[in-house]
Coordinates of C-alpha atoms in Angstrom, one line a residue:
X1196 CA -2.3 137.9 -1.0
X1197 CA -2.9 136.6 2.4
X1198 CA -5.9 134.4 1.2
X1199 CA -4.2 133.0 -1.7
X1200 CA -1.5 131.6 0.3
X1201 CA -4.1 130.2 2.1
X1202 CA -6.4 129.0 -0.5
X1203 CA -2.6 127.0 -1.3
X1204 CA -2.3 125.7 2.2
X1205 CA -5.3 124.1 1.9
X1206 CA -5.2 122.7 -1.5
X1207 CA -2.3 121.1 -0.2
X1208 CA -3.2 120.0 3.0
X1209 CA -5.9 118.3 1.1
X1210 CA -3.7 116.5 -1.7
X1211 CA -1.2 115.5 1.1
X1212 CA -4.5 114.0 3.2
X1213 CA -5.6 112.1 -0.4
X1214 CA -2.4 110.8 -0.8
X1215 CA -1.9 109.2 3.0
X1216 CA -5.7 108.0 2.0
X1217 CA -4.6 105.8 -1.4
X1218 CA -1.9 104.8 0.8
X1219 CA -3.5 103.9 3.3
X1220 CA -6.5 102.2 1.3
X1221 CA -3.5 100.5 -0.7
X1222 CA -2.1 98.7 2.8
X1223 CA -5.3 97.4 3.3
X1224 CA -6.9 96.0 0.1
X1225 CA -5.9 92.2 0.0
X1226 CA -3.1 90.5 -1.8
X1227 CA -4.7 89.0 -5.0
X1228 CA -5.1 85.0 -4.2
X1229 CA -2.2 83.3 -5.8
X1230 CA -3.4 80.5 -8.1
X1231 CA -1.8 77.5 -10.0
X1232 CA -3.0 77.5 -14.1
X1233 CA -2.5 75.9 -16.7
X1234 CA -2.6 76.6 -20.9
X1235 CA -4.9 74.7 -22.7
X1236 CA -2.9 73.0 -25.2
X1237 CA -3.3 69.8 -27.8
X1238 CA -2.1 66.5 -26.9
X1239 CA -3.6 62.7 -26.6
X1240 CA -6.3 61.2 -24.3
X1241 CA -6.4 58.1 -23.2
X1242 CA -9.7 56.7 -21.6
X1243 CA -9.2 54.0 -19.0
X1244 CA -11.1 51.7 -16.8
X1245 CA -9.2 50.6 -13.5
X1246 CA -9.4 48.0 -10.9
X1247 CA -11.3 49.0 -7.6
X1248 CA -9.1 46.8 -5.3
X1249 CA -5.7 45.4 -5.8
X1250 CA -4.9 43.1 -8.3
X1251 CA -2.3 40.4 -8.3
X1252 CA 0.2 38.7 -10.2
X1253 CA -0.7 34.8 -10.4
X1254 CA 1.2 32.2 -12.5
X1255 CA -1.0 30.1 -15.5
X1256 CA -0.2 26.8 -14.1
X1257 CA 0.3 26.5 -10.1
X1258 CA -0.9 23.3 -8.1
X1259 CA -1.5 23.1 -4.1
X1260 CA -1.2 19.4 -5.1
X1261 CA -1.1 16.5 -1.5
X1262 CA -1.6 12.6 -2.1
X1263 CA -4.9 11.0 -2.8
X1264 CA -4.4 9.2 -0.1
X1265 CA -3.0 9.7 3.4
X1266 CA 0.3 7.9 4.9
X1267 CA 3.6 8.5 6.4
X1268 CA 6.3 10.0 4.2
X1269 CA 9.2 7.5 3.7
X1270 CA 10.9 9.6 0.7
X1271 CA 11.0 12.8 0.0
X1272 CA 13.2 13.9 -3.3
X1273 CA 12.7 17.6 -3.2
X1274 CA 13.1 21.2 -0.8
X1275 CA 11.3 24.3 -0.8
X1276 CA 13.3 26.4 -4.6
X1277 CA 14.2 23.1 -6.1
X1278 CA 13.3 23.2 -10.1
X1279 CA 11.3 20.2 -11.3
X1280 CA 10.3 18.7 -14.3
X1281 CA 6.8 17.6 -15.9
X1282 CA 6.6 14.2 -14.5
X1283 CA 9.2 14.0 -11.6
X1284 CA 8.2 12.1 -8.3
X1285 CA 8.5 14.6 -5.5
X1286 CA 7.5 12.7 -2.6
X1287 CA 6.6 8.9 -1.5
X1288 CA 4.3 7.5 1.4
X1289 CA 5.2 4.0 2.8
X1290 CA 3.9 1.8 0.6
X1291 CA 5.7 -1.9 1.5
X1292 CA 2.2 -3.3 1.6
X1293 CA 1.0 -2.1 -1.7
X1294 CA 4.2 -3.1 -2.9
X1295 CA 3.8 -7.0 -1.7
X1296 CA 0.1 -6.5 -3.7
X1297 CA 1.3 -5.8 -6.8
X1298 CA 4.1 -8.6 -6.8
X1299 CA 1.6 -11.0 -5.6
X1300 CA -0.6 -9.7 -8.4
X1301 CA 1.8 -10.3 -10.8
X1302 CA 2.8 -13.9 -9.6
X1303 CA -1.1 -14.6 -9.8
X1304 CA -0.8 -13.7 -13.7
X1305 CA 2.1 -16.3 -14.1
X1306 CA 0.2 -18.8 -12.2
X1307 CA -3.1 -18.2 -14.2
X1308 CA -0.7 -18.4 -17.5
X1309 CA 1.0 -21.8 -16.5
X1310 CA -3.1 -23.0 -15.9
X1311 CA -3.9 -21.7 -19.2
X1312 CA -1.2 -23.3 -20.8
X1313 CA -2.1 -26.9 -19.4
X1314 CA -5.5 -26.7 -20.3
X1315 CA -4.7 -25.2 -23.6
X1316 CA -2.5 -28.5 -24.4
X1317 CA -5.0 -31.0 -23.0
X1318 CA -7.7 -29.3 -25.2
X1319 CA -5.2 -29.5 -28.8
X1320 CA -4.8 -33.7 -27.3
X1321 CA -8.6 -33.8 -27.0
X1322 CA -9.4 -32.3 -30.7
X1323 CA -6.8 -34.4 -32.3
X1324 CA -8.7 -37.5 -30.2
X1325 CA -12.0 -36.6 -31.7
X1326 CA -10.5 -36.3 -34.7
X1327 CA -9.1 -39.5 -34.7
X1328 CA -11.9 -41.2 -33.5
X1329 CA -14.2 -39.5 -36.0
X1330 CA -11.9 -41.2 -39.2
X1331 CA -12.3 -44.6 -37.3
X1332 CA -16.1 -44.0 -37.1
X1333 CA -16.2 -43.6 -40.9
X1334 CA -14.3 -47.2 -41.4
X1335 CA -16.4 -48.5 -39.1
X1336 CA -13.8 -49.1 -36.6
X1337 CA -15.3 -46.7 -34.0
X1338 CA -18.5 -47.0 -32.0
X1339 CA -20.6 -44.1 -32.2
X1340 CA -21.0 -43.4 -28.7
X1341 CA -17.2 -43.2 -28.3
X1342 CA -17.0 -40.7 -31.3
X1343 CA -19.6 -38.6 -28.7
X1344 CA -17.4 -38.7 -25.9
X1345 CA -14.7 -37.8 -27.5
X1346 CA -16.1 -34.8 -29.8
X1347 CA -17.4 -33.5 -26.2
X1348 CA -14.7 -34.0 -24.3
X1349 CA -12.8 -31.5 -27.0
X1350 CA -15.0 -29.2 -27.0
X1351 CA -14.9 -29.4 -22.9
X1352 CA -11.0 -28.6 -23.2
X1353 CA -11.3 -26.3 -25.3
X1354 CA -13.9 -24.0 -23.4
X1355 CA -11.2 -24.8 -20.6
X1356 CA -8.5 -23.0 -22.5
X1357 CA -10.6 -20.1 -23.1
X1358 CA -11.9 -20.0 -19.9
X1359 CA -7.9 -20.3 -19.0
X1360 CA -7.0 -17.1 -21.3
X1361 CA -10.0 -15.0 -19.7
X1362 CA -8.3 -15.9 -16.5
X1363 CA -5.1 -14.3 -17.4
X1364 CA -6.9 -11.2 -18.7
X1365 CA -8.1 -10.5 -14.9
X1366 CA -4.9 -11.9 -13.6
X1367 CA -3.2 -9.0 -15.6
X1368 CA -6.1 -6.7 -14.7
X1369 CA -5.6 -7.1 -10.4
X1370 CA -1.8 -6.0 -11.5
X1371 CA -3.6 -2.9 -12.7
X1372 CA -5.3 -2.4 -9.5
X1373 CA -2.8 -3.0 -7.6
X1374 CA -0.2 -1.4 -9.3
X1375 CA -2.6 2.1 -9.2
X1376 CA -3.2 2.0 -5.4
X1377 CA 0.7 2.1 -5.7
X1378 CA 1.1 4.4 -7.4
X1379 CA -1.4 7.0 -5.5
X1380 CA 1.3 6.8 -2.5
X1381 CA 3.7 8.8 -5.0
X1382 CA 3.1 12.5 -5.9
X1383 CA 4.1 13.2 -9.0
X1384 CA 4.9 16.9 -10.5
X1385 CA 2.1 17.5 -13.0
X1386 CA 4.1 20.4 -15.3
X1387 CA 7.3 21.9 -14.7
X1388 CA 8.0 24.4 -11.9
X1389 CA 9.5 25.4 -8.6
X1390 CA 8.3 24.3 -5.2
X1391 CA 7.4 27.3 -3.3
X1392 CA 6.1 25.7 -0.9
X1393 CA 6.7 22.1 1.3
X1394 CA 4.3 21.0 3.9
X1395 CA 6.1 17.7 4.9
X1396 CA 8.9 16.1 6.1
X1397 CA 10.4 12.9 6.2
X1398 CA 8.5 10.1 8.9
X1399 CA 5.7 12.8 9.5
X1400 CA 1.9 11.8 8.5
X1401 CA -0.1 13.6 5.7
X1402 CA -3.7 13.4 4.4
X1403 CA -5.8 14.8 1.8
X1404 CA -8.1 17.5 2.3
X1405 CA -11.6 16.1 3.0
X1406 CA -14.5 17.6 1.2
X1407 CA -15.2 21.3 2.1
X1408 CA -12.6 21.5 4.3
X1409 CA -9.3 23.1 3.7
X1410 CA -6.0 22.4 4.6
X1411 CA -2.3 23.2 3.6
X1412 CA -1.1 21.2 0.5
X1413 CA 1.5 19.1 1.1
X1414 CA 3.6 20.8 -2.2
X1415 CA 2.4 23.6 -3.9
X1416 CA 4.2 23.7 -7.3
X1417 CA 4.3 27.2 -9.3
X1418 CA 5.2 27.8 -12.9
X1419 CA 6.5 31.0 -13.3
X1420 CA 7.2 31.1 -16.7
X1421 CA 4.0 32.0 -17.4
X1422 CA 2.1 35.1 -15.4
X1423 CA -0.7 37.0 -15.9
X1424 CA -2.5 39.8 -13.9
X1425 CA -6.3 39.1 -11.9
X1426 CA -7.6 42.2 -10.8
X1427 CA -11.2 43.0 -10.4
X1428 CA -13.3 45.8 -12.0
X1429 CA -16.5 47.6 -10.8
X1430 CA -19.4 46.2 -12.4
X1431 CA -20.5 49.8 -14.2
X1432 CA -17.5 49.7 -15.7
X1433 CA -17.2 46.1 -16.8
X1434 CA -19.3 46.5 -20.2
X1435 CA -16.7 48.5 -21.7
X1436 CA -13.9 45.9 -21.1
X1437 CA -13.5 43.5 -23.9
X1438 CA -11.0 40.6 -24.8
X1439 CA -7.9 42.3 -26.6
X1440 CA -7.9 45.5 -25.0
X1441 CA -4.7 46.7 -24.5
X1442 CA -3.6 47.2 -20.7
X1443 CA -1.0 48.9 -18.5
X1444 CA 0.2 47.2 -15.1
X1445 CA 2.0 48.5 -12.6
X1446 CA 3.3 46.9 -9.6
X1447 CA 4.2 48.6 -6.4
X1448 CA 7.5 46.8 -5.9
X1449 CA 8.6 48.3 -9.6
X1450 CA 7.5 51.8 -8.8
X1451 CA 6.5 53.6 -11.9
X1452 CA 7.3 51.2 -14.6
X1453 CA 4.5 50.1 -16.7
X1454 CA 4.0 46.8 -18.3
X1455 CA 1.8 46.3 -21.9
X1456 CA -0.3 43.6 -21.9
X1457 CA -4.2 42.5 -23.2
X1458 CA -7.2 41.5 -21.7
X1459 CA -7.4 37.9 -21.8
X1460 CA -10.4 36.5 -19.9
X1461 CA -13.2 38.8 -18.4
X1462 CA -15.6 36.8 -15.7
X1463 CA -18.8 35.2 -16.8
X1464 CA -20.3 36.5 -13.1
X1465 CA -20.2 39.3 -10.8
X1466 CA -18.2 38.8 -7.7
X1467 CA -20.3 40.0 -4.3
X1468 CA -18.2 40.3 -1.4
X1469 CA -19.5 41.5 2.0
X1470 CA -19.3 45.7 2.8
X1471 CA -17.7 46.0 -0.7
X1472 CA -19.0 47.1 -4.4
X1473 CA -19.8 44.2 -6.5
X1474 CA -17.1 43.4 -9.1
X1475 CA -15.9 41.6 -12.2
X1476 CA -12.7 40.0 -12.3
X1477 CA -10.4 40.6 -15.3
X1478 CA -7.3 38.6 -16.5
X1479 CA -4.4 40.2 -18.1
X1480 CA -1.5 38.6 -20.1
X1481 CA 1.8 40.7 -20.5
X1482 CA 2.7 41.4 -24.0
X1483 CA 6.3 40.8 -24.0
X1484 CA 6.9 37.2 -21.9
X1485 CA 10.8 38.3 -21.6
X1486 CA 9.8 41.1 -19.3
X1487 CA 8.3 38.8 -16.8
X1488 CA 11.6 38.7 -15.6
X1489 CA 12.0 39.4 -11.5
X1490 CA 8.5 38.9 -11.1
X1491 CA 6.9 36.7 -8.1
X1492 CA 3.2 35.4 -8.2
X1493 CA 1.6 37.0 -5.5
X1494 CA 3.1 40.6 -6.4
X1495 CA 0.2 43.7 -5.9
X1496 CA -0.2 44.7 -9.3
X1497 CA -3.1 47.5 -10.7
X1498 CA -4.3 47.2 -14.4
X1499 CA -5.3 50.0 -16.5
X1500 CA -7.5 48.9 -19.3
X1501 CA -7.0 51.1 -22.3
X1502 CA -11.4 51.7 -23.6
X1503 CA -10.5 54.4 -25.9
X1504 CA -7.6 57.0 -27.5
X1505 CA -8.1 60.2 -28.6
X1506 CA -4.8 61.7 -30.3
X1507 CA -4.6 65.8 -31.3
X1508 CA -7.3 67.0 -29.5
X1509 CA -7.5 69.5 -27.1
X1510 CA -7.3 68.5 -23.6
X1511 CA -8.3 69.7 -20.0
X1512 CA -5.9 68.9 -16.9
X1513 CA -8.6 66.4 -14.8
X1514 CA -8.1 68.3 -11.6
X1515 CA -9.4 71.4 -13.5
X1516 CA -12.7 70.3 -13.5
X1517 CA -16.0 71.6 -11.1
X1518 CA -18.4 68.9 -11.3
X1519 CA -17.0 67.2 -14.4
X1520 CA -17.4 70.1 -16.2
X1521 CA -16.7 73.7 -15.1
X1522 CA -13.5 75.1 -15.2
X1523 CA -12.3 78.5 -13.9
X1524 CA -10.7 80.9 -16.5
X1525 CA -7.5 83.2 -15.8
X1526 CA -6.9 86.1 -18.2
X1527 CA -4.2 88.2 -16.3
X1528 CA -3.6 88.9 -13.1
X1529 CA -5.1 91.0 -10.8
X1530 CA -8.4 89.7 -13.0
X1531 CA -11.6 88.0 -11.4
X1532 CA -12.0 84.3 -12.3
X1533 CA -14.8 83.5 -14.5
X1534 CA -16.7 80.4 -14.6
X1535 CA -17.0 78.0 -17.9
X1536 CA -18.9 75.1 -18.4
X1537 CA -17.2 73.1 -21.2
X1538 CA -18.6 69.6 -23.0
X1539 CA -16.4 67.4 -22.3
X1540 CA -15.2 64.0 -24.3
X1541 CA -13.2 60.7 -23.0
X1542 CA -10.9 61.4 -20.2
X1543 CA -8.7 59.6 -17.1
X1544 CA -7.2 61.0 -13.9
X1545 CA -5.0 62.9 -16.0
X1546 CA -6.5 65.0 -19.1
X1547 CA -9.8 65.1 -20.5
X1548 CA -11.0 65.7 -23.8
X1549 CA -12.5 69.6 -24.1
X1550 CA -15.0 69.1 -27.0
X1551 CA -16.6 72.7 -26.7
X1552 CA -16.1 75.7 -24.5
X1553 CA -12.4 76.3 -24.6
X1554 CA -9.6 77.4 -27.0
X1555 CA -6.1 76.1 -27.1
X1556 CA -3.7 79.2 -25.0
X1557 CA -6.6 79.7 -23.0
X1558 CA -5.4 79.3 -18.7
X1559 CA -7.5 77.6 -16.1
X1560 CA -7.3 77.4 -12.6
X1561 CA -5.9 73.8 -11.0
X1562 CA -6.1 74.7 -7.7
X1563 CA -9.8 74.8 -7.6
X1564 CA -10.4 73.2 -4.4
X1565 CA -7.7 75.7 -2.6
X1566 CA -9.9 78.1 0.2
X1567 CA -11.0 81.2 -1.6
X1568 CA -10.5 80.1 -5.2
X1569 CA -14.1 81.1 -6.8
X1570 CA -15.8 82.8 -9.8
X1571 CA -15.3 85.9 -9.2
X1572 CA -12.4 86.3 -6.9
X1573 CA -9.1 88.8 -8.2
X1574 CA -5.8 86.3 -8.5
X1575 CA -2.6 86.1 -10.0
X1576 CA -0.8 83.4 -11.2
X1577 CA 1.5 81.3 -9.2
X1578 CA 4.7 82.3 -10.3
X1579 CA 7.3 79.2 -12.5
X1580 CA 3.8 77.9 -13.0

């Protein structure tokens, strides 16, 4: 009896030692790494090309516009915001000596007329002379020497008048001449617009920018009726942008909101600029004109070119993919991860296409770059994820 109560004792002192043990062994194994996943589920996919650098918002018609020729101002008819119209003068040099020019000019055109005129009537006397003198000739009442000097005298005058009318002509012509070096002391708004900018006032000096140096234009005249997007493109993805793609700008001062537009001009070069990748420089033009509304040339915008859509298929989340394409499976927690590799279709920063390799409710890991996430490794899912 004694040894059975023994044998007892020790098959209990043993359980009670295996249980502390699983305890024990439970404290210490590891929390399972906590992971972020996702379902694999159908939806669209939208391949896009984006600019490598900033794009901006330019109007289609702006002019840094100064006189052709240098002067003081003497009139100035607009300010910095004022609306203009096509054709308005917005600013005038002094210009009392070109002034004097052309009204000398055009006193030298009524002088050459009055001249003209005279030798135009002395010419009609003279042919009416010879012609009289040629009817006396043939009633032998004329000598014919005198018949001569009359004929040539007419025909004297009469290259006189001509001579007289071709004066006029280059009378009329220095009143071109002049009245052009006039008119290069006014600047004159070439298209409708707003002046964003004035580089003059009043009594100061201004002169054109000589050649291949710049300087600040005296206006510079915007349109903003009409704006479109430059933005530039890395050259290896340049060959799949073509005229008529569709587009979607953003600005930074408008947050998220996205505008529709369409490729309208791509560069016929590639744009090197120092310590930077070589580009191409793309032109966008927004859809709907009326949304234009509140926006300044000279806004950051960034353009997503729209290469190709995929609609219904099934579709990876981006930041789920090791090395473009591996992805790490969940099953159930407390699982390992297993590695996949999956073919893969078009794709952008947000979803790619999953072509082969995965089934729609099938879960893979996001948080693939988190420490310890690996094929292999136990995990759970994040919970509310």
């Amino acid at each position: 009896m004694a040894k059975l109560k023994l044998h007892w004792r020790l098959l209990l002192t043993v359980m009670a030692l295996l249980g502390i043990l699983a305890i024990a062994m439970r404290a210490l194994r590891p929390e399972p790494l906590a992971v972020s996943v996702h379902r694999i589920e159908r939806g669209s996919v939208v391949e896009t090309v984006s600019n490598t650098r900033a794009g901006t918002v330019k109007a289609c018609s702006r002019a840094r516009i100064s006189p052709p020729m240098g002067g003081q101002v003497a009139k100035l008819w607009v300010r910095e915001g004022d609306a203009v119209t096509a054709g308005r003068p917005l600013l005038e040099l002094w210009n009392q000596d070109l002034t004097a020019q052309v009204r000398l000019a055009r006193e030298e055109v009524s002088a050459a007329r009055a001249r003209s005129n005279e030798a135009c009537f002395l010419a009609q006397a003279e042919q009416r002379e010879a012609l009289r003198q040629t009817e006396l000739q043939k009633k032998g009442l004329a000598a014919e020497d005198r018949v001569d000097r009359a004929v040539s005298t007419a025909k004297a005058q009469d290259a006189g008048c001509k001579a007289s009318q071709v004066n006029i002509a280059v009378a009329e012509a220095r009143v071109d001449v002049a009245q052009a070096a006039l008119g290069r002391t006014v600047l004159i708004a070439p298209f409708a617009g707003h002046v964003a900018e004035l580089n003059a006032e009043v009594g100061e000096y201004v002169t054109p920018s000589p050649p291949g140096i710049a300087t600040l234009p005296t206006i510079d005249l915007i349109d903003g009726s009409c704006l479109f997007v430059a933005a530039p493109v890395d050259e290896v993805d340049s060959p799949r942008v073509q005229l008529a793609l569709p587009v979607n700008i953003r600005l930074d001062a408008f947050g998220d909101k996205s505008y529709p537009a369409r490729i309208t001009r791509i560069a016929p070069y590639v744009l090197e600029l120092e310590k930077q990748a070589r580009t191409v420089e793309v032109e966008a033009r927004f859809d709907d004109p009326t949304r234009q509304h509140g926006l300044l040339p000279g806004l950051s915008a960034d353009v997503e070119v729209v290469v190709a859509t995929r609609d219904n298929v099934l579709r990876v989340p981006t930041e789920a993919l090791i090395d473009g394409y591996k992805v790490l499976v969940f099953t159930f927690d407390g699982s390992p991860l297993v590695e996949r590799q999956i073919k893969t279709g078009v794709g952008n920063w947000q979803f790619v296409e999953v072509v082969d390799g995965l089934a729609a409710g099938e879960q893979v890991v996001l948080s693939v770059d988190r420490k310890g996430v690996a094929a292999g490794v136990v995990v759970q899912a994040e919970r509310g994820k």
